[in-house]
JSON list of C-alpha atoms in Angstrom, two decimals:
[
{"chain": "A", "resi": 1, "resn": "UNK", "atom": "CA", "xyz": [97.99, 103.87, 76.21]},
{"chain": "A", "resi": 2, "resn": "UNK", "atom": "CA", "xyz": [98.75, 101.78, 79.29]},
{"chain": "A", "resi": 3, "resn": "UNK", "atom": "CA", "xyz": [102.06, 99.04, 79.25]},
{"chain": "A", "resi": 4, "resn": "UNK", "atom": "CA", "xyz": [100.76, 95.23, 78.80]},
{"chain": "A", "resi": 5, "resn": "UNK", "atom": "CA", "xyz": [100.00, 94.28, 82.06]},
{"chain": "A", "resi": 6, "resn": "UNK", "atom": "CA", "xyz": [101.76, 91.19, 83.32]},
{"chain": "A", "resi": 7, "resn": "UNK", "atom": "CA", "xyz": [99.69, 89.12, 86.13]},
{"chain": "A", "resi": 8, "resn": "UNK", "atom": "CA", "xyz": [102.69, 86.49, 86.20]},
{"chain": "A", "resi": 9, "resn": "UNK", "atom": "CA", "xyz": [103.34, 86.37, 89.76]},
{"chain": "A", "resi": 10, "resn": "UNK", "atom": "CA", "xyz": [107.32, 87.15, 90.83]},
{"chain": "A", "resi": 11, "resn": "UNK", "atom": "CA", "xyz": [108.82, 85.61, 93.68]},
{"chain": "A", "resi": 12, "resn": "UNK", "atom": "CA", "xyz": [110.72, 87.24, 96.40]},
{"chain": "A", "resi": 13, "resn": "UNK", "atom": "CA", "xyz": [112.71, 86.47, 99.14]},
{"chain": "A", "resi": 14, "resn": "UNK", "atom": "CA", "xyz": [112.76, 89.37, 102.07]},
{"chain": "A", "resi": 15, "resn": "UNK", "atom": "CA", "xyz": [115.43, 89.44, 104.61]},
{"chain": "A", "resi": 16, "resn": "UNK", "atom": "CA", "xyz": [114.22, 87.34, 107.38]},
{"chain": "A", "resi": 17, "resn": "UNK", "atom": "CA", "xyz": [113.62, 84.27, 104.85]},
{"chain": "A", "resi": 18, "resn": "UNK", "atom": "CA", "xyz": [109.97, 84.30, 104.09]},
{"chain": "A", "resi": 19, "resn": "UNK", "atom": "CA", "xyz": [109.28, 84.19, 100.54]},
{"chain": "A", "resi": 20, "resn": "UNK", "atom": "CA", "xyz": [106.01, 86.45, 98.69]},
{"chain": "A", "resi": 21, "resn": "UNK", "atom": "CA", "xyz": [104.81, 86.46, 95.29]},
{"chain": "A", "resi": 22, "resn": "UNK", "atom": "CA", "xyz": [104.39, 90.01, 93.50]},
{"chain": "A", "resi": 23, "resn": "UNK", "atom": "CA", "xyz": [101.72, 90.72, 90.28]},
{"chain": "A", "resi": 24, "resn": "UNK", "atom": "CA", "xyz": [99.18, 93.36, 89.68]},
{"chain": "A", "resi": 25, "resn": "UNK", "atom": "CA", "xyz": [95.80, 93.13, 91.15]},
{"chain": "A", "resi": 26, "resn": "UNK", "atom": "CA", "xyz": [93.09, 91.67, 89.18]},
{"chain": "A", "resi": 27, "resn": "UNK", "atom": "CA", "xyz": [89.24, 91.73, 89.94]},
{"chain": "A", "resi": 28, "resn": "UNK", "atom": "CA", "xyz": [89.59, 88.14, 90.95]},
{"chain": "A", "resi": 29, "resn": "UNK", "atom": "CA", "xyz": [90.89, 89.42, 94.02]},
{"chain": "A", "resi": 30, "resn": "UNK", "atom": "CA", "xyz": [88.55, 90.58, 96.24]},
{"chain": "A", "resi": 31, "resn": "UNK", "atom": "CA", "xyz": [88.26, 87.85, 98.15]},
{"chain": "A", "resi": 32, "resn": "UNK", "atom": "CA", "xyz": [91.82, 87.73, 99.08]},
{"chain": "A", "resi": 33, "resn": "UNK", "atom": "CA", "xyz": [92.05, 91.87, 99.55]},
{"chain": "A", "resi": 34, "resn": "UNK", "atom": "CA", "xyz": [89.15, 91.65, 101.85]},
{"chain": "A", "resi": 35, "resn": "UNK", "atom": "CA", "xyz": [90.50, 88.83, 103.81]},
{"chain": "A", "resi": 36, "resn": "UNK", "atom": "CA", "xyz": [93.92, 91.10, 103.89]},
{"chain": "A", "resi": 37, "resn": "UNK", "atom": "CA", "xyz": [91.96, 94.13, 105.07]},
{"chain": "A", "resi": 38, "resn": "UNK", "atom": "CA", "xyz": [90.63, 91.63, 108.02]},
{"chain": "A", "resi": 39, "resn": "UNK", "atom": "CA", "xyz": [94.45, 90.93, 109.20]},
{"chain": "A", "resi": 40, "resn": "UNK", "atom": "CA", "xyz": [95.38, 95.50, 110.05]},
{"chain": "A", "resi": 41, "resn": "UNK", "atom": "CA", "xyz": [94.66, 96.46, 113.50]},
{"chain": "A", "resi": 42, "resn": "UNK", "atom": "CA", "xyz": [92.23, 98.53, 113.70]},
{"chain": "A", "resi": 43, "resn": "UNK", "atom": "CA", "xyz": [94.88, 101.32, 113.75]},
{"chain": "A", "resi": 44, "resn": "UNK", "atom": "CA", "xyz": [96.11, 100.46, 110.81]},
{"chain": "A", "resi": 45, "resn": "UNK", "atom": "CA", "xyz": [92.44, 100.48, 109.01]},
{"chain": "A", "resi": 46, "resn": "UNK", "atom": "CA", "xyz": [91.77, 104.04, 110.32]},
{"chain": "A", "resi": 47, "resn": "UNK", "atom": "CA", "xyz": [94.91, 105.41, 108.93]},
{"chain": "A", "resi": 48, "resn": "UNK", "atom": "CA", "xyz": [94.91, 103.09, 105.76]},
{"chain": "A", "resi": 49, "resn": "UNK", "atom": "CA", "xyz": [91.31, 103.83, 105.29]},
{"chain": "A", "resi": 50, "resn": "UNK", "atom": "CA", "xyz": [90.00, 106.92, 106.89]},
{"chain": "A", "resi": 51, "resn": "UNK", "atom": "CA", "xyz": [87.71, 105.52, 108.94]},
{"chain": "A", "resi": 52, "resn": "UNK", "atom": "CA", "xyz": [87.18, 102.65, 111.65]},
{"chain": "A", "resi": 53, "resn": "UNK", "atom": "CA", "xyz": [85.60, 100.15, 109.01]},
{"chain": "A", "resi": 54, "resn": "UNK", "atom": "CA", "xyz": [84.93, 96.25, 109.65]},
{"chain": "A", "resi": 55, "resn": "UNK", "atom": "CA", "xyz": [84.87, 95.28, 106.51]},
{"chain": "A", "resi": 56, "resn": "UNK", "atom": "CA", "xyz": [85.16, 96.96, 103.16]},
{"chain": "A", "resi": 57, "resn": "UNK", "atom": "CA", "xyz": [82.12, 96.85, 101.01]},
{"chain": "A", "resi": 58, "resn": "UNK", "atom": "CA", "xyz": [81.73, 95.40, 97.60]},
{"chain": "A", "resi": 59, "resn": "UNK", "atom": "CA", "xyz": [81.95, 98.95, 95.91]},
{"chain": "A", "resi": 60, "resn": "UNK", "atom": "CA", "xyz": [84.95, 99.65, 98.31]},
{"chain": "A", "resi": 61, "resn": "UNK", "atom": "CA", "xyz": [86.77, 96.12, 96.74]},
{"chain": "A", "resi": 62, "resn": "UNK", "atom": "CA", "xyz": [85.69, 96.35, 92.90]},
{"chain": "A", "resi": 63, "resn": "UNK", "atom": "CA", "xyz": [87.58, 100.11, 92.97]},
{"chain": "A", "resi": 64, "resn": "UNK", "atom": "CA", "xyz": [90.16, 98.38, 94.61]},
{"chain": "A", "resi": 65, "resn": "UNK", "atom": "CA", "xyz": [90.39, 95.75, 92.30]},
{"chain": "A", "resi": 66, "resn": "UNK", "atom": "CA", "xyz": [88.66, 96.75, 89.15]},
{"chain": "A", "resi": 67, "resn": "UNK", "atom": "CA", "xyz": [92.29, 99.07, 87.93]},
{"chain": "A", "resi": 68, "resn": "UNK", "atom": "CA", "xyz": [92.41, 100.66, 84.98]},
{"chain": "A", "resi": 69, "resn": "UNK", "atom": "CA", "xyz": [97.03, 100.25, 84.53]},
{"chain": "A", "resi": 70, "resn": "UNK", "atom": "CA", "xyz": [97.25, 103.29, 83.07]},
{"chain": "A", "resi": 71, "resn": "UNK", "atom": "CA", "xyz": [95.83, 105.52, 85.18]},
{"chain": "A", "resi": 72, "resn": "UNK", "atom": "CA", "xyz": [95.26, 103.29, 88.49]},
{"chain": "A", "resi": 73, "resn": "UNK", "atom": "CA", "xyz": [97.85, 100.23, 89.01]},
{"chain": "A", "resi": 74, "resn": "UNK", "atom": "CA", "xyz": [97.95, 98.50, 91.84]},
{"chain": "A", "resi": 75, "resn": "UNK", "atom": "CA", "xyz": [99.93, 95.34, 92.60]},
{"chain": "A", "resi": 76, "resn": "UNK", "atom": "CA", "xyz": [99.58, 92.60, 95.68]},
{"chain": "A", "resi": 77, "resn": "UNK", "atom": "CA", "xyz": [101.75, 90.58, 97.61]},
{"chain": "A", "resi": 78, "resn": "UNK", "atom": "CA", "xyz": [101.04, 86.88, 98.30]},
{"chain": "A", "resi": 79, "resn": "UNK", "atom": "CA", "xyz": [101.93, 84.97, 101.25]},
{"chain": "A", "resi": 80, "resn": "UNK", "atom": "CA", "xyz": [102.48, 81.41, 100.36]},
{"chain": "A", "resi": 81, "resn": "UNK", "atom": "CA", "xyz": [99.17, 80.46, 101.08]},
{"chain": "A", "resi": 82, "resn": "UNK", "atom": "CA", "xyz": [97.91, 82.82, 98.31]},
{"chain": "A", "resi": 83, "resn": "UNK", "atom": "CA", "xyz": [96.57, 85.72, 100.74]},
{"chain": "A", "resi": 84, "resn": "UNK", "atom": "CA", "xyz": [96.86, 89.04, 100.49]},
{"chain": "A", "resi": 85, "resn": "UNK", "atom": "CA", "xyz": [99.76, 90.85, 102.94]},
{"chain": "A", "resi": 86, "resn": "UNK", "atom": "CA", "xyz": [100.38, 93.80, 101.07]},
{"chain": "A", "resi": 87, "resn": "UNK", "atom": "CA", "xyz": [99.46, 96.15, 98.37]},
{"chain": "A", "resi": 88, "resn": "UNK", "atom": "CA", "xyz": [101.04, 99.33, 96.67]},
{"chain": "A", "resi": 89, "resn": "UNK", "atom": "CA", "xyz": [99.07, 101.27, 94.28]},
{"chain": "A", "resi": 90, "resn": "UNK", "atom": "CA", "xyz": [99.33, 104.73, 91.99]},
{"chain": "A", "resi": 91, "resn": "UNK", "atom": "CA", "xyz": [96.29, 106.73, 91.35]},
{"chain": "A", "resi": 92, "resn": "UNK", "atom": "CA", "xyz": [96.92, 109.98, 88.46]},
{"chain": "A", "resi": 93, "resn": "UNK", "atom": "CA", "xyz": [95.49, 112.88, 89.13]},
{"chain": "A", "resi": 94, "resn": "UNK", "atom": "CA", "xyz": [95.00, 116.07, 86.83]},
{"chain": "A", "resi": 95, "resn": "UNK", "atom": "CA", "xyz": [98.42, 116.13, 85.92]},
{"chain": "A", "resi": 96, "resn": "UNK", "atom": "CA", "xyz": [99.22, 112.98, 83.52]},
{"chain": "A", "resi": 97, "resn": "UNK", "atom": "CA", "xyz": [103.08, 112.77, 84.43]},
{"chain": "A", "resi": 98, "resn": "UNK", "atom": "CA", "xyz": [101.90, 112.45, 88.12]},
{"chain": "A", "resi": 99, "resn": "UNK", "atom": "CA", "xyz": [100.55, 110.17, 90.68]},
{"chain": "A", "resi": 100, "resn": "UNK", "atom": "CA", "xyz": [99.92, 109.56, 94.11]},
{"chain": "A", "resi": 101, "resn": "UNK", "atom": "CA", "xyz": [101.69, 107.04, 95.71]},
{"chain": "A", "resi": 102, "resn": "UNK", "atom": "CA", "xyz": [101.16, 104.71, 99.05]},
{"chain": "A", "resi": 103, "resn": "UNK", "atom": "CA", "xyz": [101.36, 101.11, 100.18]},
{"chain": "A", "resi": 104, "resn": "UNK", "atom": "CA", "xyz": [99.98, 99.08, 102.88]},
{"chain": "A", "resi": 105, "resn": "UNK", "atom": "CA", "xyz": [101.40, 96.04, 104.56]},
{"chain": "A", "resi": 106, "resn": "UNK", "atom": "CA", "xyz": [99.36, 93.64, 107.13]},
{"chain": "A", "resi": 107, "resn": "UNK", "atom": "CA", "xyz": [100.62, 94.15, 110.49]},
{"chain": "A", "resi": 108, "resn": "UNK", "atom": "CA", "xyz": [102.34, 90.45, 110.54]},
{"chain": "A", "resi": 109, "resn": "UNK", "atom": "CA", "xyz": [104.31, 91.30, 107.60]},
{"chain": "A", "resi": 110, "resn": "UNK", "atom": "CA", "xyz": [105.62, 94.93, 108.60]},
{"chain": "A", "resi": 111, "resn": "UNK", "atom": "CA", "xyz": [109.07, 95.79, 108.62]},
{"chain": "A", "resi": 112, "resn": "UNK", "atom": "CA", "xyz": [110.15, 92.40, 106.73]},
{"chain": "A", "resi": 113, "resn": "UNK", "atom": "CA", "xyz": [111.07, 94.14, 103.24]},
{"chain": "A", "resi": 114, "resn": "UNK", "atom": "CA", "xyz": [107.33, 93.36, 101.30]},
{"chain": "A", "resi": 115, "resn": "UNK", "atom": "CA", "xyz": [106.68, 97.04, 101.21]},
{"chain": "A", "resi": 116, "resn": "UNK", "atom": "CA", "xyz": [109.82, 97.93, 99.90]},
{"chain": "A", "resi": 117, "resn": "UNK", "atom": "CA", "xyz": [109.81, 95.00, 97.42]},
{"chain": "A", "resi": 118, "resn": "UNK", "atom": "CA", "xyz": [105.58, 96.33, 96.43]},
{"chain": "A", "resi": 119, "resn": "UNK", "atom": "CA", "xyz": [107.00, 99.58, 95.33]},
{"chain": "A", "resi": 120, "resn": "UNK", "atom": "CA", "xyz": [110.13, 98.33, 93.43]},
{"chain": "A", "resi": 121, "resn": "UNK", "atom": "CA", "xyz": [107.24, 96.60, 91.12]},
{"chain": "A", "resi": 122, "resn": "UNK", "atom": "CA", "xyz": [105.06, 99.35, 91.43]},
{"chain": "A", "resi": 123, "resn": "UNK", "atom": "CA", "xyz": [107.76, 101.81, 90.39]},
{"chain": "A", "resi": 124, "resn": "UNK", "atom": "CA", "xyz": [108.26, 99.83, 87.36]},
{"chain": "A", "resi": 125, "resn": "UNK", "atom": "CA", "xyz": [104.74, 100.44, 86.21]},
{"chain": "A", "resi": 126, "resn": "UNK", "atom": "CA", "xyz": [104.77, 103.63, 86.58]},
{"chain": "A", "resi": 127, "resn": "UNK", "atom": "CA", "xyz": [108.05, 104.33, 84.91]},
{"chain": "A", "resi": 128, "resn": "UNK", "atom": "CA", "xyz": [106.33, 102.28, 81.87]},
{"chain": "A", "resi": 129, "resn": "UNK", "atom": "CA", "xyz": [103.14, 104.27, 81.73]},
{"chain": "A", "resi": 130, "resn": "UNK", "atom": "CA", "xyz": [104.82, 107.37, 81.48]},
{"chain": "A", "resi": 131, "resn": "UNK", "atom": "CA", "xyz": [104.70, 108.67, 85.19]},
{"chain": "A", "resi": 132, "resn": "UNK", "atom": "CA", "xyz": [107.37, 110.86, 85.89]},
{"chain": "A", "resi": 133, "resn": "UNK", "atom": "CA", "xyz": [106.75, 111.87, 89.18]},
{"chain": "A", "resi": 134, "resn": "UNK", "atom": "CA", "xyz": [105.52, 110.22, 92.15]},
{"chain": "A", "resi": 135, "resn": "UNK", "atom": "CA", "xyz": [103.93, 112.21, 95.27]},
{"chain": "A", "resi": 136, "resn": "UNK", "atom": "CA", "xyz": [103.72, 111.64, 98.66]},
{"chain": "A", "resi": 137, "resn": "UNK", "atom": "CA", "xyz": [101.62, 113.23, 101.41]},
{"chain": "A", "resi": 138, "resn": "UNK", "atom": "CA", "xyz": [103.17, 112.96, 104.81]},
{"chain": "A", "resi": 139, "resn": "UNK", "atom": "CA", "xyz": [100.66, 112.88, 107.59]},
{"chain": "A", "resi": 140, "resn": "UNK", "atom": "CA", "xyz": [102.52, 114.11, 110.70]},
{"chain": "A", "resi": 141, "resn": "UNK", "atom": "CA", "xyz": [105.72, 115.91, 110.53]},
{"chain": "A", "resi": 142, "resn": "UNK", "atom": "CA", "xyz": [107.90, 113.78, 112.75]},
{"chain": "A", "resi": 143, "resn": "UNK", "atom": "CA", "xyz": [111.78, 113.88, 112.90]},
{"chain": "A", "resi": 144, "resn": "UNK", "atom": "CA", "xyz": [112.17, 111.01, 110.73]},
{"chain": "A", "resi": 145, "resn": "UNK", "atom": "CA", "xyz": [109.99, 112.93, 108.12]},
{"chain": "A", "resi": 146, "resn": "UNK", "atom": "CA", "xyz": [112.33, 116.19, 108.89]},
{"chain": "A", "resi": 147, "resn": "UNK", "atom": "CA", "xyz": [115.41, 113.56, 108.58]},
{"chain": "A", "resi": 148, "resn": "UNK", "atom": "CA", "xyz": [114.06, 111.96, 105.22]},
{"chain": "A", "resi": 149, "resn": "UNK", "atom": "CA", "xyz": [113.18, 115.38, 103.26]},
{"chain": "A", "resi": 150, "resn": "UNK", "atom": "CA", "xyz": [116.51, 117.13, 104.40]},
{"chain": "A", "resi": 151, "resn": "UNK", "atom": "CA", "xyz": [118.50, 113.95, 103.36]},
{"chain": "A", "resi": 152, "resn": "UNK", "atom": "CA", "xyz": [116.91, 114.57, 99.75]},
{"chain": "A", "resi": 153, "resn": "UNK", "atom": "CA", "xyz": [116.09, 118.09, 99.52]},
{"chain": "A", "resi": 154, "resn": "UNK", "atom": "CA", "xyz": [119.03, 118.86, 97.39]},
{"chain": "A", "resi": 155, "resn": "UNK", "atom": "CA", "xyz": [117.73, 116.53, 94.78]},
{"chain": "A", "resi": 156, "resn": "UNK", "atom": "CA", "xyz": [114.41, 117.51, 94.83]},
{"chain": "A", "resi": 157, "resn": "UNK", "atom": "CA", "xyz": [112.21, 120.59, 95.09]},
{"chain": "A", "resi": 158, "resn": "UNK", "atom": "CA", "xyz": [111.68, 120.05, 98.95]},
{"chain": "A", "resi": 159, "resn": "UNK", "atom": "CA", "xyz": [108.39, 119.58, 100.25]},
{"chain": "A", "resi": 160, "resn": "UNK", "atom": "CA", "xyz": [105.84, 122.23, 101.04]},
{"chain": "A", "resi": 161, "resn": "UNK", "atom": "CA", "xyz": [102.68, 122.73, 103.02]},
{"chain": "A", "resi": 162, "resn": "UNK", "atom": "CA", "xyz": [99.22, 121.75, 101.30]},
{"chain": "A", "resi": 163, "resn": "UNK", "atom": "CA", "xyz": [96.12, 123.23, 101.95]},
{"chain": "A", "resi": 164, "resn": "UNK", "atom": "CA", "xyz": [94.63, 120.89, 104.30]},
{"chain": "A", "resi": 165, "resn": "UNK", "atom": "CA", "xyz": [97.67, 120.36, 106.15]},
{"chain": "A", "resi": 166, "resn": "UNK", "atom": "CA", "xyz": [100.20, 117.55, 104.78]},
{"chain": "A", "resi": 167, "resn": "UNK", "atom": "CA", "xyz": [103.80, 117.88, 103.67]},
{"chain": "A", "resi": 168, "resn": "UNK", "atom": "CA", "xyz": [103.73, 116.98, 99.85]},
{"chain": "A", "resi": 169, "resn": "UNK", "atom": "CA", "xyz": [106.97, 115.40, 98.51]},
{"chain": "A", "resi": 170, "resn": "UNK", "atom": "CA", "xyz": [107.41, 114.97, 94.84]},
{"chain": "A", "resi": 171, "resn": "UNK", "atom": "CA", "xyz": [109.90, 112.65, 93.75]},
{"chain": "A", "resi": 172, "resn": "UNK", "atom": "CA", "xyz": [111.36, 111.72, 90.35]},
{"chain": "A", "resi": 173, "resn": "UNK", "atom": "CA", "xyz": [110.10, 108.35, 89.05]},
{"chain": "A", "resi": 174, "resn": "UNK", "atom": "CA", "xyz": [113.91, 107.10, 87.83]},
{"chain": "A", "resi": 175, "resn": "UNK", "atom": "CA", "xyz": [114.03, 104.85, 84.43]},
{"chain": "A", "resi": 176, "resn": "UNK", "atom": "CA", "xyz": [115.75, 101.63, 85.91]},
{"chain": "A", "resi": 177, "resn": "UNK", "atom": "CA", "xyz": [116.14, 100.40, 89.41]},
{"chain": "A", "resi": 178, "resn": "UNK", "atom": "CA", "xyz": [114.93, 103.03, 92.27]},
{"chain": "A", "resi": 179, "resn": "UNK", "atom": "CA", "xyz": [118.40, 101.81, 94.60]},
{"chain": "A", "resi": 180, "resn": "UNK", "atom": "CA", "xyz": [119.95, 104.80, 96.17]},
{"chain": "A", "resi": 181, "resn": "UNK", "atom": "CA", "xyz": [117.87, 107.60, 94.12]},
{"chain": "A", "resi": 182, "resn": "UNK", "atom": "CA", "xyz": [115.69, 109.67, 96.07]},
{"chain": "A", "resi": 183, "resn": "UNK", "atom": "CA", "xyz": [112.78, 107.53, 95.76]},
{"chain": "A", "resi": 184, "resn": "UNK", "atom": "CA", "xyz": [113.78, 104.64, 96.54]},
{"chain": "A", "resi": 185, "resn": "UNK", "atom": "CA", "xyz": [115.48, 106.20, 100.00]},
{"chain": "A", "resi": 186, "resn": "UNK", "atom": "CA", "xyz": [111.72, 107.96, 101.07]},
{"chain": "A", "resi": 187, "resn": "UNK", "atom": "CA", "xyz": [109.72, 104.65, 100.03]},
{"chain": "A", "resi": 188, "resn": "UNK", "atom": "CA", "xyz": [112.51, 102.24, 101.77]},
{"chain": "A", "resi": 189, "resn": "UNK", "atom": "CA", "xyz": [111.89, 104.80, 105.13]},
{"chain": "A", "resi": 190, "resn": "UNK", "atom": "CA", "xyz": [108.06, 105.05, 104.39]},
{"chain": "A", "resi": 191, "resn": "UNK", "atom": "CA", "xyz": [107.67, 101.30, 103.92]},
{"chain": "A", "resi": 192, "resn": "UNK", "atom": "CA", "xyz": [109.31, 100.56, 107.19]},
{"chain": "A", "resi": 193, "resn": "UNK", "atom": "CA", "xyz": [106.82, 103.09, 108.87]},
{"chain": "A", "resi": 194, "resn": "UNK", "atom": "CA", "xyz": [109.11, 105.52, 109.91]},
{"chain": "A", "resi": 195, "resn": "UNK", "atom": "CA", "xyz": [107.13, 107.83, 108.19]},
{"chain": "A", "resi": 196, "resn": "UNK", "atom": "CA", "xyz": [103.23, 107.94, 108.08]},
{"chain": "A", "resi": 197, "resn": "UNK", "atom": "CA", "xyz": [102.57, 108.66, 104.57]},
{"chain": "A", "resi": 198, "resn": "UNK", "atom": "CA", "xyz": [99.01, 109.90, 104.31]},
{"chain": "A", "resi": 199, "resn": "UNK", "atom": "CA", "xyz": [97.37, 107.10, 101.72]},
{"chain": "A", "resi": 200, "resn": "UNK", "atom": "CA", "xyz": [95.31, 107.51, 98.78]},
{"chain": "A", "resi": 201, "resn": "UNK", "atom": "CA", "xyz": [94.18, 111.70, 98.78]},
{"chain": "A", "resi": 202, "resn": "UNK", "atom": "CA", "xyz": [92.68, 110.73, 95.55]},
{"chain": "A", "resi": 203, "resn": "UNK", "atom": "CA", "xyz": [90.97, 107.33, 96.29]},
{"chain": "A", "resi": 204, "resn": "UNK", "atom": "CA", "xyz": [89.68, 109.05, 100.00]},
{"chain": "A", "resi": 205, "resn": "UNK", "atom": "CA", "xyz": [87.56, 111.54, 98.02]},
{"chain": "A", "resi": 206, "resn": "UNK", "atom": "CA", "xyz": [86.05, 108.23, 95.77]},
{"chain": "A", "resi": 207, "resn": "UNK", "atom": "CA", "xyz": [86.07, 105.43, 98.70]},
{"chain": "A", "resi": 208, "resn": "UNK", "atom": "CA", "xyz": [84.49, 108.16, 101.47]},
{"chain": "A", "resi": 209, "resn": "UNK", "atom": "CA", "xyz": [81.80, 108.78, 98.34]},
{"chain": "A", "resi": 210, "resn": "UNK", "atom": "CA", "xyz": [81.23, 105.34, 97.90]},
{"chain": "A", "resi": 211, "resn": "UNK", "atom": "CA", "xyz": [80.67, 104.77, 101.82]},
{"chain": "A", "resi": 212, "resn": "UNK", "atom": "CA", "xyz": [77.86, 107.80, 102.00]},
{"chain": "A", "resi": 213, "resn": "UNK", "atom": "CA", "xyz": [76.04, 105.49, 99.89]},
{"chain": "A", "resi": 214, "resn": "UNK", "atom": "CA", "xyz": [76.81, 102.43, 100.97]},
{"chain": "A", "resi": 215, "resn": "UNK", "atom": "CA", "xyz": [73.33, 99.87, 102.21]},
{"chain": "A", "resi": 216, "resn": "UNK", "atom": "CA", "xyz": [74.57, 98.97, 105.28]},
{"chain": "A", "resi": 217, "resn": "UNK", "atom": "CA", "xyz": [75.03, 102.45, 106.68]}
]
């Protein structure tokens, strides 16, 4: 059984000053994820969403939006005027005491402390709804990966090789604040973008399916 959801919004001041508000995504939202999707670069949609899209259909947005807590949270970050700059999500897989684990953050907003701040809240959720383990896929295995998994390998179970190619990181979902655990030191270095975590391996396989299909192809 999934943790009441809480949709009141949190504020948050990152370091440069700005201020966002933090909740979970509701279905309500499309209109503000899609106008959120519009603001990447087109580099950041292919690697965000596996493909060069222009927009994101309205399948693509109700799985987006349409979460079930439990087993796929997700949770958005407001600019002041109530748009979308950022969103961190969990999908489960087969295993009930894990989930995937990646976050997006418009270009404008990088490297200001929202995607840092989306996964504090997001790590909360989890830690309610009985995740015990997050996992990360890295996409490219540059020195800052190397840096980040030798800086925690003694804590972990180090990452290894997956079939198609990624380095797969599991970390331990901590009860409490993520500060200076292992966790929060790989999403605090993935957030920034030092490290290209490969989004969404589960949502991929259900977005690409949804795309075959979609009318306007």
């Amino acid at each position: 059984m999934a943790a009441p959801v809480s949709h009141k919004p949190t504020r948050r001041t990152l370091r440069d000053g700005s201020v966002i508000e933090l909740r979970e995504v509701l279905p309500s939202d499309k209109d503000a994820i899609a106008g959120g999707f519009a603001r990447l670069s087109p580099e950041s949609r292919y690697r965000r969403f596996f493909s060069s899209l222009d927009h994101l259909s309205a399948s693509d947005l109700a799985y987006l939006t349409e979460v079930d807590p439990r087993d796929h949270e997700a949770v958005v970050a407001l600019d002041p005027e109530g748009g979308a700059v950022g969103v961190a999500r969990y999908v489960r897989g087969d295993d009930p005491d894990s989930a995937e684990v990646a976050v997006v953050v418009v270009d404008d907003w990088q490297n200001r402390g929202a995607g840092t701040a989306l996964l504090e809240r997001l790590t909360e959720r989890a830690s309610e709804n009985g995740i015990k383990r997050f996992v990360a896929l890295v996409l490219q295995e540059n020195s800052e990966a190397i840096e980040l998994f030798r800086s925690i390998d003694a804590e972990t179970s180090g990452p290894r090789r997956t079939p198609d190619g990624y380095l797969e990181l599991v970390l331990e979902v901590p009860e409490g604040h993520v500060h200076g655990t292992p966790l929060g030191r790989a999403l605090r270095t993935a957030a920034a973008g030092r490290v290209d975590i490969h989004p969404w391996r589960l949502i991929k396989e259900r977005l690409q399916a949804m795309q075959q299909n979609r009318p306007d192809r």
